[in-house]
Amino acid sequence: MKKLFLIPLVIAVLAIPVGVFAQEEATEDETTEINLISAPTEEEEDTFVVTPPSDISYTFSLVLEEIREFFTLDPDKKIEMRLEYAEKRLVEMEALSAEGNTEQLEKVQARYERQIAKAIQMANKDADKAEERLDKVEEIRARHLEVLDGVLGRVADEAKPSIEKVIEKTTARYETDKSERQALKKANKGGNSDTQDTTEEIEE
C-alpha cells in the first residue's frame, strides 16, 4: 500500500520544473535555522535548516522525507533517517512553543511519535542489532522530554494542562518501554547462560 501511494508522488516530484527548486533556494530566508543540542548522526552537521510548519512548503518537505526513506535500502540508514526526522520534529516543537502555536505543536508532537514508532519497529527486526539501535532511540527520547519541559515553560497558562498531560503520558510510556527492554535483555542473558552451561556439560 505504501509503495502504491509513493509511486505517484515520486512521479509528481520528478515532473516539477527545475525553476521551482531554484525559486525555493531563492527564498531560503523563509526557513528557520535552529541549533540543536546534539546531531542525530555523526555525519550530520550541528544545525538543521527546518521548514516552519506554517510554511506553505512544509507538507511538501514531509513528502520528500518519506520518499527519501522509501528509496533507502540499508536498514541502519533507514533508522537513522527516522531518528533524524524525529529530531526535526523536536526542533519544530521548540519553534512553535516560542510562537505560542499550541495547535500546530500538538500535530508536530504526533508526527514525532510516528517517527519514533517507525524507528523502534525497524530496530526490532534484527535481534542481533536491536540493542544498539534502540540505544539511539533512547537518546532521542531523552531529548524529547527536555524539549517538552522547555515547551511547558514557554506556552500560555491555559495551554499548560495539555502539555503537562503529554509529559505525563510520554514519561509513563518511556518508563514502560524501558522496563520491558531491560526485562528482555535479562531474559536474553539468562538464555545465553543456559546455553553455555549445556555446552560445557556436553564437553565434559
PDB file of C-alpha atoms in Angstrom:
ATOM      1  CA  MET A   1       0.000   0.000   0.000  1.00  0.00           C
ATOM      2  CA  LYS A   2       2.860   2.328   0.897  1.00  0.00           C
ATOM      3  CA  LYS A   3       4.520   1.642  -2.462  1.00  0.00           C
ATOM      4  CA  LEU A   4       1.328   2.379  -4.394  1.00  0.00           C
ATOM      5  CA  PHE A   5       0.979   5.661  -2.500  1.00  0.00           C
ATOM      6  CA  LEU A   6       4.540   6.830  -3.023  1.00  0.00           C
ATOM      7  CA  ILE A   7       4.942   5.984  -6.724  1.00  0.00           C
ATOM      8  CA  PRO A   8       2.605   8.800  -7.922  1.00  0.00           C
ATOM      9  CA  LEU A   9       4.344  11.181  -5.533  1.00  0.00           C
ATOM     10  CA  VAL A  10       7.732  10.298  -6.985  1.00  0.00           C
ATOM     11  CA  ILE A  11       6.420  10.902 -10.498  1.00  0.00           C
ATOM     12  CA  ALA A  12       4.992  14.247  -9.403  1.00  0.00           C
ATOM     13  CA  VAL A  13       8.292  15.294  -7.837  1.00  0.00           C
ATOM     14  CA  LEU A  14      10.256  14.346 -10.947  1.00  0.00           C
ATOM     15  CA  ALA A  15       7.804  16.326 -13.077  1.00  0.00           C
ATOM     16  CA  ILE A  16       8.382  19.563 -11.154  1.00  0.00           C
ATOM     17  CA  PRO A  17      10.388  22.041 -13.269  1.00  0.00           C
ATOM     18  CA  VAL A  18      13.907  22.863 -12.173  1.00  0.00           C
ATOM     19  CA  GLY A  19      12.854  26.502 -11.867  1.00  0.00           C
ATOM     20  CA  VAL A  20      10.634  25.662  -8.917  1.00  0.00           C
ATOM     21  CA  PHE A  21      13.594  24.354  -6.935  1.00  0.00           C
ATOM     22  CA  ALA A  22      15.620  27.395  -7.950  1.00  0.00           C
ATOM     23  CA  GLN A  23      12.838  29.597  -6.615  1.00  0.00           C
ATOM     24  CA  GLU A  24      12.847  27.683  -3.331  1.00  0.00           C
ATOM     25  CA  GLU A  25      16.575  28.286  -2.989  1.00  0.00           C
ATOM     26  CA  ALA A  26      15.989  31.991  -3.569  1.00  0.00           C
ATOM     27  CA  THR A  27      13.546  32.113  -0.663  1.00  0.00           C
ATOM     28  CA  GLU A  28      15.787  30.393   1.860  1.00  0.00           C
ATOM     29  CA  ASP A  29      15.190  33.226   4.270  1.00  0.00           C
ATOM     30  CA  GLU A  30      11.704  31.831   4.869  1.00  0.00           C
ATOM     31  CA  THR A  31      13.163  28.803   6.633  1.00  0.00           C
ATOM     32  CA  THR A  32      14.347  28.797  10.212  1.00  0.00           C
ATOM     33  CA  GLU A  33      17.856  27.682  11.181  1.00  0.00           C
ATOM     34  CA  ILE A  34      17.952  26.402  14.744  1.00  0.00           C
ATOM     35  CA  ASN A  35      20.898  24.991  16.685  1.00  0.00           C
ATOM     36  CA  LEU A  36      20.444  21.518  18.152  1.00  0.00           C
ATOM     37  CA  ILE A  37      21.689  20.175  21.455  1.00  0.00           C
ATOM     38  CA  SER A  38      23.018  17.133  19.591  1.00  0.00           C
ATOM     39  CA  ALA A  39      23.120  15.938  15.998  1.00  0.00           C
ATOM     40  CA  PRO A  40      21.223  12.760  15.089  1.00  0.00           C
ATOM     41  CA  THR A  41      24.208  11.178  13.333  1.00  0.00           C
ATOM     42  CA  GLU A  42      27.933  11.809  13.166  1.00  0.00           C
ATOM     43  CA  GLU A  43      27.617  12.752   9.507  1.00  0.00           C
ATOM     44  CA  GLU A  44      25.030  15.452  10.205  1.00  0.00           C
ATOM     45  CA  GLU A  45      26.101  18.998  10.997  1.00  0.00           C
ATOM     46  CA  ASP A  46      25.178  20.623  14.295  1.00  0.00           C
ATOM     47  CA  THR A  47      22.335  22.583  12.691  1.00  0.00           C
ATOM     48  CA  PHE A  48      19.235  21.819  10.644  1.00  0.00           C
ATOM     49  CA  VAL A  49      17.523  24.156   8.253  1.00  0.00           C
ATOM     50  CA  VAL A  50      13.939  23.418   9.195  1.00  0.00           C
ATOM     51  CA  THR A  51      10.866  24.460   7.253  1.00  0.00           C
ATOM     52  CA  PRO A  52       8.370  26.000   9.711  1.00  0.00           C
ATOM     53  CA  PRO A  53       5.048  24.062   9.889  1.00  0.00           C
ATOM     54  CA  SER A  54       3.243  27.278   8.952  1.00  0.00           C
ATOM     55  CA  ASP A  55       5.188  27.492   5.680  1.00  0.00           C
ATOM     56  CA  ILE A  56       3.327  26.526   2.506  1.00  0.00           C
ATOM     57  CA  SER A  57       6.102  24.095   1.520  1.00  0.00           C
ATOM     58  CA  TYR A  58       6.048  22.212   4.855  1.00  0.00           C
ATOM     59  CA  THR A  59       3.746  19.421   3.647  1.00  0.00           C
ATOM     60  CA  PHE A  60       5.910  19.003   0.573  1.00  0.00           C
ATOM     61  CA  SER A  61       9.003  18.644   2.778  1.00  0.00           C
ATOM     62  CA  LEU A  62       7.272  15.851   4.731  1.00  0.00           C
ATOM     63  CA  VAL A  63       6.507  14.039   1.477  1.00  0.00           C
ATOM     64  CA  LEU A  64      10.139  14.338   0.404  1.00  0.00           C
ATOM     65  CA  GLU A  65      11.219  12.801   3.716  1.00  0.00           C
ATOM     66  CA  GLU A  66       9.048   9.748   3.082  1.00  0.00           C
ATOM     67  CA  ILE A  67      10.320   9.411  -0.494  1.00  0.00           C
ATOM     68  CA  ARG A  68      13.920   9.628   0.695  1.00  0.00           C
ATOM     69  CA  GLU A  69      13.342   6.901   3.301  1.00  0.00           C
ATOM     70  CA  PHE A  70      11.428   4.731   0.821  1.00  0.00           C
ATOM     71  CA  PHE A  71      14.367   4.590  -1.599  1.00  0.00           C
ATOM     72  CA  THR A  72      16.929   3.883   1.133  1.00  0.00           C
ATOM     73  CA  LEU A  73      17.632   0.156   1.323  1.00  0.00           C
ATOM     74  CA  ASP A  74      20.107  -0.114   4.203  1.00  0.00           C
ATOM     75  CA  PRO A  75      18.161  -0.823   7.452  1.00  0.00           C
ATOM     76  CA  ASP A  76      20.561   1.159   9.649  1.00  0.00           C
ATOM     77  CA  LYS A  77      20.332   4.164   7.334  1.00  0.00           C
ATOM     78  CA  LYS A  78      16.535   3.939   7.374  1.00  0.00           C
ATOM     79  CA  ILE A  79      16.544   4.027  11.177  1.00  0.00           C
ATOM     80  CA  GLU A  80      18.954   6.968  11.163  1.00  0.00           C
ATOM     81  CA  MET A  81      16.596   8.805   8.818  1.00  0.00           C
ATOM     82  CA  ARG A  82      13.595   8.169  11.073  1.00  0.00           C
ATOM     83  CA  LEU A  83      15.545   9.488  14.057  1.00  0.00           C
ATOM     84  CA  GLU A  84      16.706  12.471  12.012  1.00  0.00           C
ATOM     85  CA  TYR A  85      13.090  13.251  11.136  1.00  0.00           C
ATOM     86  CA  ALA A  86      12.109  12.845  14.802  1.00  0.00           C
ATOM     87  CA  GLU A  87      14.863  15.311  15.736  1.00  0.00           C
ATOM     88  CA  LYS A  88      13.495  17.785  13.208  1.00  0.00           C
ATOM     89  CA  ARG A  89      10.040  17.475  14.748  1.00  0.00           C
ATOM     90  CA  LEU A  90      11.572  18.367  18.130  1.00  0.00           C
ATOM     91  CA  VAL A  91      13.148  21.479  16.637  1.00  0.00           C
ATOM     92  CA  GLU A  92       9.768  22.413  15.157  1.00  0.00           C
ATOM     93  CA  MET A  93       8.120  21.913  18.549  1.00  0.00           C
ATOM     94  CA  GLU A  94      10.594  24.304  20.153  1.00  0.00           C
ATOM     95  CA  ALA A  95       9.933  26.919  17.480  1.00  0.00           C
ATOM     96  CA  LEU A  96       6.154  26.543  17.752  1.00  0.00           C
ATOM     97  CA  SER A  97       6.218  26.830  21.545  1.00  0.00           C
ATOM     98  CA  ALA A  98       8.167  30.079  21.212  1.00  0.00           C
ATOM     99  CA  GLU A  99       5.408  31.330  18.894  1.00  0.00           C
ATOM    100  CA  GLY A 100       2.681  30.112  21.260  1.00  0.00           C
ATOM    101  CA  ASN A 101       1.176  27.957  18.499  1.00  0.00           C
ATOM    102  CA  THR A 102      -0.068  25.041  20.625  1.00  0.00           C
ATOM    103  CA  GLU A 103      -2.451  23.715  17.962  1.00  0.00           C
ATOM    104  CA  GLN A 104       0.353  23.081  15.465  1.00  0.00           C
ATOM    105  CA  LEU A 105       2.608  21.914  18.291  1.00  0.00           C
ATOM    106  CA  GLU A 106       0.271  19.018  19.101  1.00  0.00           C
ATOM    107  CA  LYS A 107       0.251  17.954  15.449  1.00  0.00           C
ATOM    108  CA  VAL A 108       4.043  18.005  15.283  1.00  0.00           C
ATOM    109  CA  GLN A 109       4.175  16.031  18.548  1.00  0.00           C
ATOM    110  CA  ALA A 110       2.075  13.321  16.866  1.00  0.00           C
ATOM    111  CA  ARG A 111       4.426  13.299  13.860  1.00  0.00           C
ATOM    112  CA  TYR A 112       7.382  12.904  16.214  1.00  0.00           C
ATOM    113  CA  GLU A 113       5.744   9.903  17.898  1.00  0.00           C
ATOM    114  CA  ARG A 114       5.131   8.333  14.492  1.00  0.00           C
ATOM    115  CA  GLN A 115       8.810   8.598  13.540  1.00  0.00           C
ATOM    116  CA  ILE A 116       9.917   7.072  16.851  1.00  0.00           C
ATOM    117  CA  ALA A 117       7.416   4.216  16.482  1.00  0.00           C
ATOM    118  CA  LYS A 118       8.728   3.506  12.980  1.00  0.00           C
ATOM    119  CA  ALA A 119      12.337   3.554  14.224  1.00  0.00           C
ATOM    120  CA  ILE A 120      11.542   1.103  17.041  1.00  0.00           C
ATOM    121  CA  GLN A 121       9.692  -1.188  14.646  1.00  0.00           C
ATOM    122  CA  MET A 122      12.690  -1.245  12.296  1.00  0.00           C
ATOM    123  CA  ALA A 123      15.169  -1.692  15.161  1.00  0.00           C
ATOM    124  CA  ASN A 124      13.403  -4.805  16.436  1.00  0.00           C
ATOM    125  CA  LYS A 125      13.516  -6.561  13.074  1.00  0.00           C
ATOM    126  CA  ASP A 126      17.124  -7.643  13.640  1.00  0.00           C
ATOM    127  CA  ALA A 127      17.608  -9.172  17.096  1.00  0.00           C
ATOM    128  CA  ASP A 128      21.408  -9.019  16.835  1.00  0.00           C
ATOM    129  CA  LYS A 129      21.421  -5.263  16.230  1.00  0.00           C
ATOM    130  CA  ALA A 130      18.271  -4.294  18.139  1.00  0.00           C
ATOM    131  CA  GLU A 131      20.030  -3.260  21.357  1.00  0.00           C
ATOM    132  CA  GLU A 132      22.468  -0.911  19.620  1.00  0.00           C
ATOM    133  CA  ARG A 133      19.710   0.612  17.506  1.00  0.00           C
ATOM    134  CA  LEU A 134      17.376   1.100  20.465  1.00  0.00           C
ATOM    135  CA  ASP A 135      20.149   2.915  22.342  1.00  0.00           C
ATOM    136  CA  LYS A 136      19.951   5.616  19.660  1.00  0.00           C
ATOM    137  CA  VAL A 137      16.184   5.802  20.112  1.00  0.00           C
ATOM    138  CA  GLU A 138      16.641   6.301  23.862  1.00  0.00           C
ATOM    139  CA  GLU A 139      18.948   9.272  23.212  1.00  0.00           C
ATOM    140  CA  ILE A 140      16.265  10.991  21.136  1.00  0.00           C
ATOM    141  CA  ARG A 141      13.630  10.175  23.746  1.00  0.00           C
ATOM    142  CA  ALA A 142      15.695  11.810  26.485  1.00  0.00           C
ATOM    143  CA  ARG A 143      15.928  14.963  24.388  1.00  0.00           C
ATOM    144  CA  HIS A 144      12.170  14.779  23.747  1.00  0.00           C
ATOM    145  CA  LEU A 145      11.459  15.068  27.474  1.00  0.00           C
ATOM    146  CA  GLU A 146      13.864  18.021  27.699  1.00  0.00           C
ATOM    147  CA  VAL A 147      12.027  19.729  24.845  1.00  0.00           C
ATOM    148  CA  LEU A 148       8.632  19.117  26.466  1.00  0.00           C
ATOM    149  CA  ASP A 149       9.869  20.652  29.730  1.00  0.00           C
ATOM    150  CA  GLY A 150      11.024  23.696  27.782  1.00  0.00           C
ATOM    151  CA  VAL A 151       7.706  23.883  25.955  1.00  0.00           C
ATOM    152  CA  LEU A 152       5.841  23.820  29.278  1.00  0.00           C
ATOM    153  CA  GLY A 153       7.784  26.857  30.424  1.00  0.00           C
ATOM    154  CA  ARG A 154       7.007  28.859  27.287  1.00  0.00           C
ATOM    155  CA  VAL A 155       3.349  28.195  26.482  1.00  0.00           C
ATOM    156  CA  ALA A 156       0.460  30.250  27.832  1.00  0.00           C
ATOM    157  CA  ASP A 157      -1.079  29.247  31.168  1.00  0.00           C
ATOM    158  CA  GLU A 158      -4.243  27.904  29.538  1.00  0.00           C
ATOM    159  CA  ALA A 159      -2.164  25.516  27.412  1.00  0.00           C
ATOM    160  CA  LYS A 160      -0.068  24.165  30.300  1.00  0.00           C
ATOM    161  CA  PRO A 161      -2.531  21.429  31.416  1.00  0.00           C
ATOM    162  CA  SER A 162      -2.498  19.784  27.975  1.00  0.00           C
ATOM    163  CA  ILE A 163       1.315  19.910  27.813  1.00  0.00           C
ATOM    164  CA  GLU A 164       1.558  18.501  31.341  1.00  0.00           C
ATOM    165  CA  LYS A 165      -0.698  15.640  30.269  1.00  0.00           C
ATOM    166  CA  VAL A 166       1.541  14.947  27.263  1.00  0.00           C
ATOM    167  CA  ILE A 167       4.614  14.913  29.519  1.00  0.00           C
ATOM    168  CA  GLU A 168       2.902  12.553  31.964  1.00  0.00           C
ATOM    169  CA  LYS A 169       1.839  10.109  29.249  1.00  0.00           C
ATOM    170  CA  THR A 170       5.186  10.300  27.481  1.00  0.00           C
ATOM    171  CA  THR A 171       7.164   9.668  30.671  1.00  0.00           C
ATOM    172  CA  ALA A 172       4.942   6.715  31.610  1.00  0.00           C
ATOM    173  CA  ARG A 173       5.270   5.193  28.146  1.00  0.00           C
ATOM    174  CA  TYR A 174       9.037   5.622  28.093  1.00  0.00           C
ATOM    175  CA  GLU A 175       9.387   4.047  31.542  1.00  0.00           C
ATOM    176  CA  THR A 176       7.236   1.096  30.475  1.00  0.00           C
ATOM    177  CA  ASP A 177       9.251   0.581  27.297  1.00  0.00           C
ATOM    178  CA  LYS A 178      12.497   0.861  29.259  1.00  0.00           C
ATOM    179  CA  SER A 179      11.346  -1.734  31.806  1.00  0.00           C
ATOM    180  CA  GLU A 180      10.261  -4.122  29.069  1.00  0.00           C
ATOM    181  CA  ARG A 181      13.568  -3.693  27.288  1.00  0.00           C
ATOM    182  CA  GLN A 182      15.552  -4.365  30.474  1.00  0.00           C
ATOM    183  CA  ALA A 183      13.462  -7.478  31.160  1.00  0.00           C
ATOM    184  CA  LEU A 184      14.092  -8.700  27.617  1.00  0.00           C
ATOM    185  CA  LYS A 185      17.841  -8.098  27.956  1.00  0.00           C
ATOM    186  CA  LYS A 186      17.855 -10.006  31.246  1.00  0.00           C
ATOM    187  CA  ALA A 187      15.950 -12.895  29.666  1.00  0.00           C
ATOM    188  CA  ASN A 188      18.357 -13.000  26.732  1.00  0.00           C
ATOM    189  CA  LYS A 189      21.357 -13.086  29.076  1.00  0.00           C
ATOM    190  CA  GLY A 190      19.738 -15.903  31.026  1.00  0.00           C
ATOM    191  CA  GLY A 191      19.141 -17.845  27.833  1.00  0.00           C
ATOM    192  CA  ASN A 192      22.742 -17.397  26.759  1.00  0.00           C
ATOM    193  CA  SER A 193      23.938 -18.566  30.185  1.00  0.00           C
ATOM    194  CA  ASP A 194      21.795 -21.720  29.974  1.00  0.00           C
ATOM    195  CA  THR A 195      23.135 -22.450  26.508  1.00  0.00           C
ATOM    196  CA  GLN A 196      26.716 -22.045  27.742  1.00  0.00           C
ATOM    197  CA  ASP A 197      26.093 -24.390  30.707  1.00  0.00           C
ATOM    198  CA  THR A 198      24.588 -27.005  28.400  1.00  0.00           C
ATOM    199  CA  THR A 199      27.578 -26.772  26.072  1.00  0.00           C
ATOM    200  CA  GLU A 200      30.004 -27.217  28.985  1.00  0.00           C
ATOM    201  CA  GLU A 201      28.096 -30.291  30.203  1.00  0.00           C
ATOM    202  CA  ILE A 202      28.269 -31.867  26.758  1.00  0.00           C
ATOM    203  CA  GLU A 203      32.015 -31.214  26.538  1.00  0.00           C
ATOM    204  CA  GLU A 204      32.551 -32.885  29.928  1.00  0.00           C
TER     205      GLU A 204
END
